[in-house]
Amino acid sequence: MKKQIMCIFFLVLIIGAFATTIYIPEDYATIQEGINASEDGDEIIVSPGTYIENINLAGKAIILGSLFYTTQDTSYISQTIIDGNQDGSVVTFESEEDSTSVLIGFTITNGQGVGSYPYTGGGITCINYSCPSLENVTIMDNSAGWYGGGIYCESSSPSLENVTITGNSAGEHGGGICCCFNSNPSLVNCLFWNNSAGYNGGGICCLSSSPSLESVTITDNSAGTAGGGIHCESSNPILDNVTITGNSASFGGGICCSSSNPSLDNVTITGNSAEDDGGGVYCWRSRPILMNVTITDNLATCDESRGGGIYCNDSSPILEDVTITDNFAITGGGIHCISNSRPSLANVIISGNSAFDHGGGIYCWCSSPSLMNVTITNNSAERGGGIYCWGSSPSFENVTISDNSAVDYGGGINCYYSCSPSLMNVTISGNSADYGGGITCINYSYPILENVTIMGNSADYGGGIYCVDSSSTILMNCILWNNSPQEVEFHDDYLPNTITIAYSDIDGGEEGIETYDNGTVNWLDGNIDADPLFVDAELGDYHLTENSPCIDTGIAYFEYEGYVLVDLSEDEYWGIAPDMGAYEYGMVAIEEEEIIIENEKLKIENYPNPFNPETQITFNLPEAEYVNLSVYNLKGQLVKLLADEILPAGKNSLIWNGRNATGRKVSSGVYLVRFKSSNEIATKKIMLIK
């Protein structure tokens, strides 16, 4: 064995001894001549100047660099130019080059990619399983007839670091870079600026490929059809710490997803525009995952535009810790969902968005979004200032809908032909409209409200709830208080309406409901008319004080005419019975510091995340010790105790199957895994989706 190691050592020394440094133009007049003369392990150093040629690395494991490579002086990048003279791709990798083939410190320009098969990129072509390294390179002012104005990748995965791709164009796809047929390049600290594509992917186009982007900026790119910044088709790229800004297209100004499931973490999507749909993000039959994402100041501009922030068509994106603010479209200022879209939103803020027509915050057409721990505030539209639902069944839990406005119907929520919207632990306050300041239910809409507070909304008709044309609303464990001019009002024409109320606090009691003899009020057991004694209604704090008459006066299980309207387990409320309203008195949330800061010494991991139906939670212990590992909901309630015992040193793994202590499945949403030992406390967010 010692002899074998010594032989390998001397072999390395011999190879290093025979490695050559070639200087251009001192040793050879052209770069290609230097490449032809080189051997694996050689270095080719190119002096400043403009070299009009089209080079091919021919599979050689060499370093081809400007004086930047030896000096780290960035000025040499712009001084050392390889000019393709509009005579094909400037640099070609086609011989299965790997990361030992390195291009570093050049400006690549004036290339012209071929617009017929076999395709080539304008600046750089990587084909036939080539995976070179490109470092500190500027790729500018190149063009391609079809694919990849800056770079074209086909079944190849180059590595790009500190690369600027600017001013390139493609007749079809990928003005900056086009990734085709399982090309998965790695991009770190790169800039895509002012590139354009005739069809898709002004900055980046992914076709059956999944590149990874880290610390990348994609700005001021444009596409004639889809994906001004990025276009994904049957692709699953990973974006981490990426900024997508100022891009434009007909569909998906920032990102367009078609049958794709990209993953975005710590991404900002801002100032993008789409002529038609999806100013920020466009999704068609896709399920992107967005975590720690900001979507702001995006526009959908044409007369029938949809989805200023996000447009979803038959798609189910997952949003966690996302802010959607100040976006605009004709319909769906913040989010537009159609055709059986089922987005999942957790810890999301939707604020300051506007729509000329319907759905300032969210527009739903035949869709069923799930909202958990979401704030919808200060949005505006003609109908549905906060949310507009047509033929949809959204689910709301721990949601705040406040200070939204509509010119016509539904300041907070407008339901139209919507069968069964479900609202649980929701606050609807300070919204305004002509009809239905809080909620408007029109044409066979049947929302179910459980533990909902509707407070301080205003309208010309129906300050709290307005019902029109055979609509039926159910209220259980709710509070309707101080809405103007009435708590509930029925339209005086069209088909009669129905409202069913039990175990709720209604300002003015049954007399506070104006039916105009056009419907039925089912005034059931447990209702009261008493000041709920909020902590501070003027400041929007609708928690209950300790003397509130709404404490322990709700009901945990209730059937009416054969239907179960309420079915709460004991871990979903405190005290002898549920409270009325959105907030259970006495709930103590886990400290905010623990929610947002994970212990640096002890790292909790779980896979998969998001998950369904179970996830594996892992952590390492330096020594055997007592551990309490528990799952909490965002109210601070204990959902499931996973461990309360001495665990061994090393890696420990525990499974949570999405059930509570009684074995009952819990709802979709964000939960907190809390680790506690004698020395450490750590908390991690996990997300259950269904």
XYZ file of C-alpha atoms in Angstrom:
690
model
C 0.000 0.000 0.000
C 2.838 2.436 0.863
C 4.462 1.748 -2.514
C 1.137 2.450 -4.289
C 0.702 5.779 -2.466
C 4.268 6.820 -3.288
C 3.729 5.964 -6.957
C 0.592 8.122 -7.099
C 2.442 10.971 -5.386
C 5.330 10.889 -7.849
C 2.897 10.599 -10.772
C 1.208 13.831 -9.661
C 4.584 15.529 -9.399
C 5.567 14.324 -12.852
C 2.325 15.570 -14.414
C 2.756 18.931 -12.682
C 6.350 19.120 -13.852
C 5.322 18.623 -17.460
C 2.379 21.079 -17.291
C 2.991 24.072 -19.535
C 1.970 27.690 -19.431
C 1.202 29.015 -22.898
C 1.089 32.750 -23.502
C -1.055 34.409 -26.159
C 0.040 36.143 -28.365
C 3.674 35.620 -27.332
C 3.752 31.863 -27.998
C 0.881 31.620 -30.485
C -0.879 34.330 -32.458
C -4.387 33.031 -31.769
C -6.125 31.488 -28.810
C -7.204 28.465 -30.855
C -3.618 27.748 -31.819
C -2.722 27.776 -28.155
C -5.577 25.371 -27.371
C -4.494 23.039 -30.178
C -0.955 22.959 -28.812
C -1.977 22.425 -25.184
C -2.225 19.245 -23.144
C -4.385 18.400 -20.157
C -3.254 20.374 -17.127
C -1.822 23.264 -19.139
C -2.628 26.920 -18.586
C -3.202 29.372 -21.420
C -2.755 33.009 -20.410
C -4.117 35.600 -22.827
C -2.877 39.180 -22.844
C -5.312 42.107 -23.199
C -6.646 42.725 -26.669
C -9.435 41.777 -29.044
C -9.174 38.290 -30.573
C -11.481 37.820 -33.532
C -11.998 34.089 -33.594
C -14.339 31.254 -32.684
C -12.688 28.797 -30.326
C -13.336 25.169 -29.355
C -11.748 23.653 -26.255
C -11.818 20.216 -27.883
C -12.308 18.342 -24.623
C -9.062 19.526 -23.055
C -8.707 19.890 -19.286
C -7.009 23.258 -19.404
C -7.338 26.670 -17.807
C -7.914 29.382 -20.393
C -7.638 32.749 -18.701
C -6.884 36.418 -19.118
C -4.454 38.209 -16.849
C -7.316 38.380 -14.369
C -6.520 34.735 -13.610
C -3.001 35.596 -12.436
C -3.604 39.065 -10.965
C -7.282 39.109 -9.855
C -7.484 42.561 -11.452
C -11.054 42.775 -12.776
C -10.147 45.406 -15.379
C -8.602 42.647 -17.497
C -12.047 41.101 -18.016
C -13.225 44.000 -20.193
C -9.789 44.390 -21.809
C -9.538 40.781 -23.003
C -12.173 40.196 -25.660
C -12.991 37.180 -27.769
C -15.033 38.486 -30.720
C -16.988 35.918 -32.733
C -17.373 38.254 -35.739
C -20.981 37.045 -36.244
C -19.507 33.793 -37.536
C -20.967 31.193 -35.167
C -20.687 30.601 -31.452
C -17.727 32.388 -29.859
C -16.762 29.510 -27.527
C -17.790 25.873 -27.975
C -17.662 22.985 -25.521
C -18.804 19.811 -27.279
C -16.410 17.057 -26.184
C -17.668 16.142 -22.706
C -15.527 18.739 -20.982
C -15.828 18.698 -17.214
C -15.030 21.197 -14.456
C -11.300 20.910 -15.224
C -11.939 22.827 -18.441
C -11.989 26.409 -17.180
C -12.718 29.689 -18.947
C -11.869 32.663 -16.746
C -11.618 36.434 -17.055
C -12.869 37.201 -20.606
C -15.485 39.226 -22.438
C -17.305 37.022 -24.957
C -19.074 39.042 -27.661
C -20.423 39.332 -31.217
C -21.271 35.662 -31.644
C -24.084 34.374 -33.849
C -25.751 31.079 -32.982
C -27.143 28.790 -35.671
C -30.952 28.825 -35.976
C -31.313 25.302 -37.353
C -30.402 21.913 -35.903
C -27.809 21.319 -34.509
C -28.436 24.522 -32.578
C -25.655 26.658 -31.185
C -25.655 29.596 -28.793
C -24.487 33.055 -29.706
C -21.851 33.483 -27.009
C -21.152 29.986 -25.670
C -22.340 26.538 -26.706
C -22.298 23.560 -24.319
C -23.509 20.311 -25.882
C -22.861 16.551 -25.715
C -22.671 16.322 -21.890
C -20.153 19.118 -21.496
C -19.836 20.655 -18.028
C -17.047 23.262 -18.063
C -16.411 25.981 -15.475
C -16.976 29.624 -16.426
C -15.627 32.142 -13.939
C -15.557 35.946 -13.966
C -16.739 36.142 -17.554
C -18.848 38.771 -19.312
C -21.051 37.434 -22.117
C -22.484 40.377 -24.031
C -24.090 41.418 -27.312
C -24.377 37.961 -28.824
C -27.371 36.589 -30.711
C -28.852 33.261 -31.725
C -31.372 32.430 -34.415
C -33.330 30.158 -32.097
C -31.932 29.181 -28.694
C -29.514 30.785 -26.236
C -28.378 34.238 -27.244
C -25.767 34.257 -24.486
C -25.370 30.530 -23.727
C -26.965 27.412 -25.173
C -26.872 24.197 -23.119
C -28.063 20.870 -24.473
C -27.673 17.850 -22.177
C -24.912 19.812 -20.461
C -24.443 21.393 -17.050
C -21.738 24.044 -16.936
C -20.814 25.836 -13.728
C -21.038 29.635 -13.813
C -19.612 31.852 -11.080
C -19.330 35.646 -11.145
C -20.652 35.740 -14.707
C -22.447 38.696 -16.307
C -24.780 37.947 -19.230
C -26.041 41.130 -20.852
C -27.402 42.503 -24.107
C -27.849 39.098 -25.731
C -30.832 38.043 -27.848
C -32.464 34.876 -29.137
C -34.995 34.573 -31.940
C -36.940 31.943 -29.980
C -35.959 30.994 -26.428
C -33.442 32.064 -23.805
C -32.054 35.506 -24.520
C -29.482 35.125 -21.746
C -29.229 31.344 -21.426
C -31.266 28.438 -22.769
C -31.109 25.088 -20.935
C -32.487 22.122 -22.913
C -32.897 18.383 -22.447
C -31.764 17.802 -18.881
C -29.244 20.611 -18.688
C -28.756 21.577 -15.046
C -26.137 24.315 -14.841
C -25.083 25.839 -11.546
C -25.152 29.642 -11.417
C -23.574 31.482 -8.489
C -23.325 35.255 -8.147
C -24.400 35.893 -11.739
C -26.138 38.850 -13.410
C -28.650 38.574 -16.270
C -29.299 42.049 -17.578
C -31.052 43.448 -20.644
C -31.340 40.203 -22.605
C -34.285 39.416 -24.886
C -36.033 36.473 -26.509
C -38.553 36.474 -29.345
C -40.727 33.949 -27.521
C -39.847 32.594 -24.070
C -37.296 33.326 -21.373
C -35.789 36.753 -21.826
C -33.191 36.094 -19.138
C -33.297 32.317 -18.681
C -35.249 29.603 -20.507
C -35.496 26.115 -18.975
C -36.806 23.327 -21.221
C -36.885 19.972 -19.393
C -34.007 21.244 -17.260
C -33.424 22.234 -13.644
C -30.615 24.726 -13.132
C -29.707 25.987 -9.672
C -29.359 29.713 -9.040
C -27.689 31.201 -5.974
C -27.156 34.927 -5.410
C -28.313 35.737 -8.940
C -29.891 38.963 -10.238
C -32.209 38.854 -13.260
C -33.143 42.356 -14.360
C -34.550 44.286 -17.316
C -34.901 41.259 -19.585
C -37.823 40.786 -21.984
C -39.625 38.019 -23.842
C -42.149 38.306 -26.657
C -44.402 35.641 -25.161
C -43.643 34.164 -21.730
C -41.178 34.568 -18.892
C -39.502 37.942 -19.114
C -37.061 36.949 -16.398
C -37.327 33.140 -16.363
C -39.390 30.667 -18.388
C -39.783 27.119 -17.038
C -41.323 24.362 -19.143
C -41.327 20.858 -17.645
C -38.502 22.095 -15.438
C -37.768 22.363 -11.729
C -35.088 24.999 -11.165
C -33.937 25.920 -7.649
C -33.575 29.602 -6.800
C -31.867 30.760 -3.602
C -31.237 34.433 -2.806
C -32.334 35.618 -6.246
C -33.668 39.026 -7.336
C -35.993 39.187 -10.350
C -36.790 42.785 -11.227
C -37.857 44.989 -14.125
C -38.514 42.147 -16.575
C -41.403 42.012 -19.059
C -43.368 39.556 -21.207
C -46.915 38.887 -22.370
C -47.287 36.162 -19.718
C -45.215 36.003 -16.546
C -43.237 39.207 -16.438
C -40.953 37.835 -13.728
C -41.380 34.050 -13.984
C -43.507 31.818 -16.193
C -44.074 28.221 -15.048
C -45.587 25.696 -17.472
C -45.906 22.140 -16.120
C -43.047 22.999 -13.777
C -42.319 22.919 -10.062
C -39.547 25.409 -9.329
C -38.386 26.048 -5.768
C -37.839 29.650 -4.658
C -36.239 30.533 -1.317
C -35.316 34.069 -0.277
C -36.348 35.521 -3.638
C -37.535 39.039 -4.493
C -39.839 39.494 -7.500
C -40.420 43.200 -8.024
C -41.237 45.749 -10.700
C -41.955 43.184 -13.418
C -44.793 43.516 -15.943
C -46.922 41.278 -18.128
C -49.116 42.570 -20.898
C -51.638 39.793 -20.274
C -51.382 37.597 -17.152
C -49.010 37.228 -14.228
C -47.069 40.420 -13.725
C -44.813 38.731 -11.177
C -45.429 34.977 -11.534
C -47.453 32.952 -14.087
C -48.354 29.330 -13.305
C -50.003 26.872 -15.709
C -50.385 23.305 -14.470
C -47.529 23.938 -12.080
C -46.745 23.671 -8.393
C -43.928 26.033 -7.519
C -42.795 26.282 -3.900
C -42.207 29.839 -2.676
C -40.610 30.358 0.734
C -39.365 33.694 2.098
C -40.406 35.433 -1.123
C -41.425 39.051 -1.707
C -43.672 39.832 -4.688
C -44.165 43.577 -5.001
C -44.920 46.362 -7.490
C -45.620 44.020 -10.401
C -48.180 44.839 -13.104
C -50.459 43.072 -15.542
C -51.297 45.838 -17.962
C -53.770 45.044 -20.768
C -57.522 45.677 -20.599
C -58.227 42.050 -19.621
C -55.105 41.374 -17.583
C -55.138 38.948 -14.672
C -52.876 38.426 -11.673
C -50.672 41.402 -10.932
C -48.602 39.433 -8.423
C -49.379 35.782 -9.228
C -51.542 34.123 -11.882
C -52.567 30.475 -11.353
C -54.314 28.355 -13.994
C -54.918 24.748 -12.927
C -51.998 25.179 -10.559
C -51.302 24.614 -6.882
C -48.376 26.745 -5.753
C -47.210 26.524 -2.145
C -46.485 29.851 -0.460
C -44.889 30.135 2.973
C -43.540 33.340 4.521
C -44.453 35.311 1.405
C -45.331 39.004 1.068
C -47.499 40.084 -1.878
C -47.860 43.839 -1.945
C -48.669 46.782 -4.227
C -49.330 44.723 -7.372
C -51.987 45.595 -9.986
C -54.152 43.891 -12.619
C -57.644 44.289 -14.046
C -58.677 41.200 -12.025
C -56.714 39.652 -9.171
C -54.392 42.420 -8.099
C -52.409 40.204 -5.739
C -53.295 36.644 -6.808
C -55.546 35.362 -9.615
C -56.673 31.705 -9.424
C -58.748 29.976 -12.128
C -59.595 26.507 -13.441
C -59.266 24.283 -10.398
C -56.224 25.993 -8.945
C -55.468 25.027 -5.356
C -52.740 27.266 -3.985
C -51.663 26.797 -0.382
C -50.750 29.957 1.534
C -49.188 29.982 5.003
C -47.694 32.985 6.796
C -48.491 35.241 3.844
C -49.161 38.987 3.744
C -51.299 40.320 0.877
C -51.350 44.085 1.146
C -51.863 47.218 -0.927
C -52.790 45.385 -4.142
C -55.477 46.695 -6.477
C -57.678 45.451 -9.284
C -59.745 47.602 -11.595
C -62.396 44.891 -11.749
C -62.575 41.982 -9.247
C -60.362 40.718 -6.430
C -58.002 43.365 -5.096
C -56.115 40.894 -2.927
C -57.203 37.508 -4.338
C -59.457 36.468 -7.231
C -60.786 32.887 -7.325
C -62.704 31.364 -10.239
C -63.576 27.681 -9.838
C -60.652 27.339 -7.466
C -60.070 26.339 -3.869
C -57.120 28.090 -2.262
C -56.142 27.193 1.302
C -55.107 30.089 3.535
C -53.454 29.570 6.913
C -52.141 32.433 9.041
C -52.625 34.978 6.251
C -53.155 38.743 6.452
C -55.147 40.452 3.671
C -55.186 44.193 4.189
C -55.548 47.522 2.376
C -56.417 46.002 -1.006
C -59.040 47.464 -3.353
C -61.226 46.512 -6.321
C -64.629 47.152 -7.840
C -65.849 43.881 -6.302
C -64.116 41.879 -3.599
C -61.642 44.361 -2.192
C -59.925 41.646 -0.189
C -61.130 38.486 -1.946
C -63.476 37.683 -4.825
C -64.778 34.104 -5.145
C -66.766 32.842 -8.162
C -67.759 29.172 -8.078
C -64.991 28.570 -5.558
C -64.559 26.940 -2.168
C -61.614 28.590 -0.434
C -60.570 27.590 3.079
C -59.492 30.248 5.594
C -57.923 29.523 8.974
C -56.254 32.079 11.246
C -56.753 34.785 8.621
C -57.091 38.545 9.063
C -59.044 40.489 6.420
C -58.945 44.172 7.275
C -59.213 47.664 5.785
C -59.961 46.513 2.251
C -62.414 48.369 0.023
C -64.720 47.678 -2.904
C -66.600 50.165 -5.014
C -69.511 47.782 -5.453
C -69.864 44.441 -3.583
C -67.807 42.851 -0.806
C -65.271 45.076 0.890
C -63.658 42.126 2.649
C -65.017 39.093 0.756
C -67.362 38.786 -2.207
C -68.832 35.299 -2.773
C -70.618 34.678 -6.088
C -71.982 31.236 -6.962
C -69.537 29.912 -4.358
C -70.780 26.739 -2.736
C -68.930 26.400 0.514
C -66.205 28.840 1.477
C -64.985 27.813 4.937
C -63.798 30.398 7.462
C -62.337 29.400 10.827
C -60.631 31.722 13.326
C -60.917 34.625 10.897
C -61.105 38.355 11.647
C -62.930 40.605 9.173
C -62.701 44.248 10.232
C -62.610 47.794 8.917
C -63.587 46.861 5.359
C -65.961 48.956 3.257
C -68.148 48.719 0.151
C -71.455 49.895 -1.222
C -72.940 46.442 -0.521
C -71.542 44.134 2.162
C -68.701 45.850 3.948
C -67.479 42.606 5.520
C -68.909 39.811 3.337
C -71.285 39.722 0.377
C -72.955 36.419 -0.567
C -74.587 36.402 -4.002
C -76.349 33.774 -6.133
C -76.336 30.466 -4.286
C -73.301 31.146 -2.117
C -73.107 29.160 1.116
C -70.181 30.249 3.299
C -69.635 28.551 6.675
C -68.173 30.751 9.407
C -66.773 29.197 12.584
C -65.134 31.314 15.303
C -65.126 34.410 13.115
C -65.065 38.023 14.302
C -66.757 40.543 11.971
C -66.218 43.970 13.465
C -66.387 47.607 12.412
C -67.119 47.105 8.694
C -69.262 49.608 6.811
C -71.431 49.792 3.692
C -74.488 51.529 2.357
C -76.248 48.168 2.671
C -75.183 45.303 4.928
C -72.246 46.510 6.963
C -71.281 43.065 8.262
C -72.913 40.535 5.911
C -75.045 41.148 2.819
C -77.022 38.276 1.226
C -78.463 38.318 -2.300
C -80.430 35.815 -4.412
C -80.788 32.493 -2.582
C -77.631 32.673 -0.524
C -77.257 30.849 2.756
C -74.772 31.704 5.477
C -73.963 29.708 8.624
C -72.400 31.339 11.711
C -71.126 29.265 14.628
C -69.198 30.664 17.621
C -68.968 34.058 15.884
C -69.031 37.720 16.858
C -70.733 40.391 14.710
C -70.306 43.763 16.347
C -70.435 47.439 15.474
C -70.920 46.996 11.724
C -72.737 49.816 9.945
C -75.578 50.245 9.148
C -76.628 46.651 10.021
C -74.902 43.494 11.151
C -76.731 41.427 8.498
C -78.951 42.528 5.630
C -80.825 40.649 2.898
C -81.480 42.137 -0.509
C -85.158 42.989 -0.814
C -85.573 41.340 -4.238
C -84.608 38.145 -6.108
C -84.836 34.706 -4.464
C -85.031 34.564 -0.640
C -81.947 34.065 1.529
C -81.185 32.149 4.709
C -78.861 32.769 7.624
C -78.314 30.242 10.413
C -76.753 31.470 13.657
C -75.866 29.571 16.836
C -73.672 30.273 19.864
C -72.732 33.697 18.531
C -72.661 37.266 19.824
C -74.716 39.510 17.506
C -74.923 43.265 18.070
C -78.643 44.014 18.421
C -79.523 40.342 18.630
C -81.961 38.914 16.136
C -83.325 42.432 15.643
C -79.949 43.437 14.190
C -80.734 41.340 11.107
C -82.682 43.114 8.364
C -84.393 40.609 6.060
C -86.948 42.831 4.273
C -89.214 39.768 4.466
C -87.058 38.119 1.829
C -85.675 35.127 3.654
C -85.309 33.163 6.849
C -83.281 33.663 10.016
C -82.597 30.401 11.863
C -81.872 31.823 15.306
C -80.658 28.754 17.198
C -79.365 28.052 20.701
C -76.630 29.887 22.537
C -76.798 33.318 20.906
C -76.195 36.465 22.956
C -76.246 40.236 22.525
C -73.541 41.650 24.788
C -70.475 43.831 24.358
C -67.683 41.319 23.614
C -65.181 43.475 25.542
C -62.276 43.379 23.097
C -58.829 44.305 24.362
C -58.603 47.384 22.097
C -61.035 47.503 19.175
C -59.823 50.957 18.068
C -56.332 49.566 17.507
C -57.639 46.382 15.915
C -56.928 44.072 18.854
C -59.944 41.754 18.983
C -58.664 39.402 21.653
C -61.074 39.008 24.549
C -60.530 40.540 27.975
C -60.895 38.324 31.026
C -64.445 39.588 31.716
C -65.737 39.039 28.185
C -69.170 37.343 27.972
C -67.846 35.445 24.917
C -65.439 33.275 26.942
C -66.487 29.605 27.237
C -69.873 30.386 25.646
C -69.308 28.724 22.282
C -69.853 25.052 21.480
C -67.448 22.265 20.503
C -69.907 19.981 18.679
C -73.111 20.977 16.954
C -75.441 19.276 14.496
C -78.280 20.940 12.624
C -80.729 19.166 10.351
C -78.389 16.205 10.008
C -75.261 18.263 9.253
C -72.292 18.580 11.616
C -71.555 22.310 11.743
C -68.908 22.289 14.501
C -66.585 19.495 15.588
C -63.664 20.751 17.679
C -61.264 18.545 19.595
C -60.137 19.565 23.087
C -56.710 20.703 21.890
C -58.389 23.329 19.686
C -59.698 25.437 22.572
C -59.031 26.268 26.207
C -61.452 26.143 29.071
C -64.711 24.250 29.461
C -65.958 25.265 25.989
C -64.760 27.200 22.943
C -64.998 30.976 23.023
C -66.942 33.081 20.553
C -64.907 34.991 17.990
C -61.589 34.466 16.254
C -59.356 34.454 19.343
C -59.459 31.948 22.162
C -58.899 33.697 25.481
C -55.778 32.502 27.272
C -53.923 31.260 24.213
C -50.215 31.955 24.657
C -48.250 31.976 21.418
C -44.710 30.656 21.386
C -42.313 33.565 21.678
C -41.671 35.266 18.352
C -37.914 34.922 18.814
C -38.293 31.171 18.916
C -40.475 31.167 15.817
C -38.051 33.057 13.613
C -34.661 32.173 15.099
C -33.359 28.635 15.109
C -30.781 27.679 17.734
C -27.344 27.933 16.121
C -25.841 25.116 18.198
C -28.611 22.598 17.675
C -30.070 22.222 14.201
C -33.412 20.512 13.697
C -34.059 19.196 10.199
C -37.049 17.508 8.646
C -37.674 15.803 5.332
C -39.744 16.234 3.347
C -40.847 19.808 4.004
C -43.583 20.609 3.002
C -44.886 17.098 3.712
C -47.894 14.804 3.398
C -48.730 12.609 5.207
C -45.609 12.334 7.390
C -42.191 13.867 7.920
C -38.968 12.642 9.542
C -37.506 15.010 12.137
C -33.781 14.625 12.856
C -31.274 16.210 15.234
C -27.885 15.362 16.729
C -27.116 15.144 20.431
C -23.535 15.529 21.682
C -24.360 13.151 24.527
C -27.278 11.173 25.869
C -29.745 13.495 27.594
C -33.360 14.138 28.439
C -35.296 15.622 25.500
C -38.790 17.016 25.084
C -39.793 17.222 21.414
C -43.279 18.589 20.722
C -45.379 19.878 17.839
C -47.370 23.106 18.346
C -49.784 24.996 16.126
C -49.366 28.724 15.537
C -51.734 29.526 18.394
C -49.258 27.994 20.796
C -51.380 24.898 21.438
C -49.684 21.556 21.909
C -50.656 19.274 19.025
C -48.491 16.181 19.607
C -45.783 15.124 22.043
C -43.163 13.203 20.057
C -40.596 12.534 22.771
C -40.281 13.110 26.508
C -37.410 10.863 27.534
C -33.655 10.303 27.560
C -32.354 9.905 24.002
C -28.950 8.557 22.977
C -25.995 10.571 21.716
C -25.644 11.004 17.981
C -28.311 11.277 15.317
C -31.920 10.856 16.438
C -34.900 10.544 14.087
C -38.592 10.773 14.921
C -41.628 10.618 12.641
C -44.675 12.873 12.845
C -47.631 11.529 10.898
C -49.737 14.699 10.849
C -52.055 13.571 13.666
C -52.738 15.050 17.082
C -52.613 13.354 20.478
C -56.000 11.677 19.940
C -54.985 10.280 16.556
C -57.060 12.759 14.596
C -55.613 14.225 11.396
C -54.772 17.905 11.738
C -55.458 20.501 9.073
C -53.007 21.796 6.482
C -50.768 24.622 7.604
C -47.603 25.615 9.422
C -46.606 23.919 12.668
C -43.703 24.401 15.057
C -41.420 21.595 16.194
C -39.993 22.610 19.573
C -36.919 20.902 21.026
C -36.091 21.363 24.694
C -33.372 19.806 26.806
C -31.511 20.847 29.932
C -29.130 22.951 27.813
C -30.864 23.779 24.552
C -34.126 25.175 23.177
C -34.757 25.288 19.430
C -37.789 25.686 17.196
C -38.336 24.874 13.542
C -41.237 25.599 11.201
C -42.675 22.701 9.244
C -45.534 22.726 6.741
C -48.248 20.104 6.223
C -50.070 20.184 2.874
C -53.007 18.093 1.675
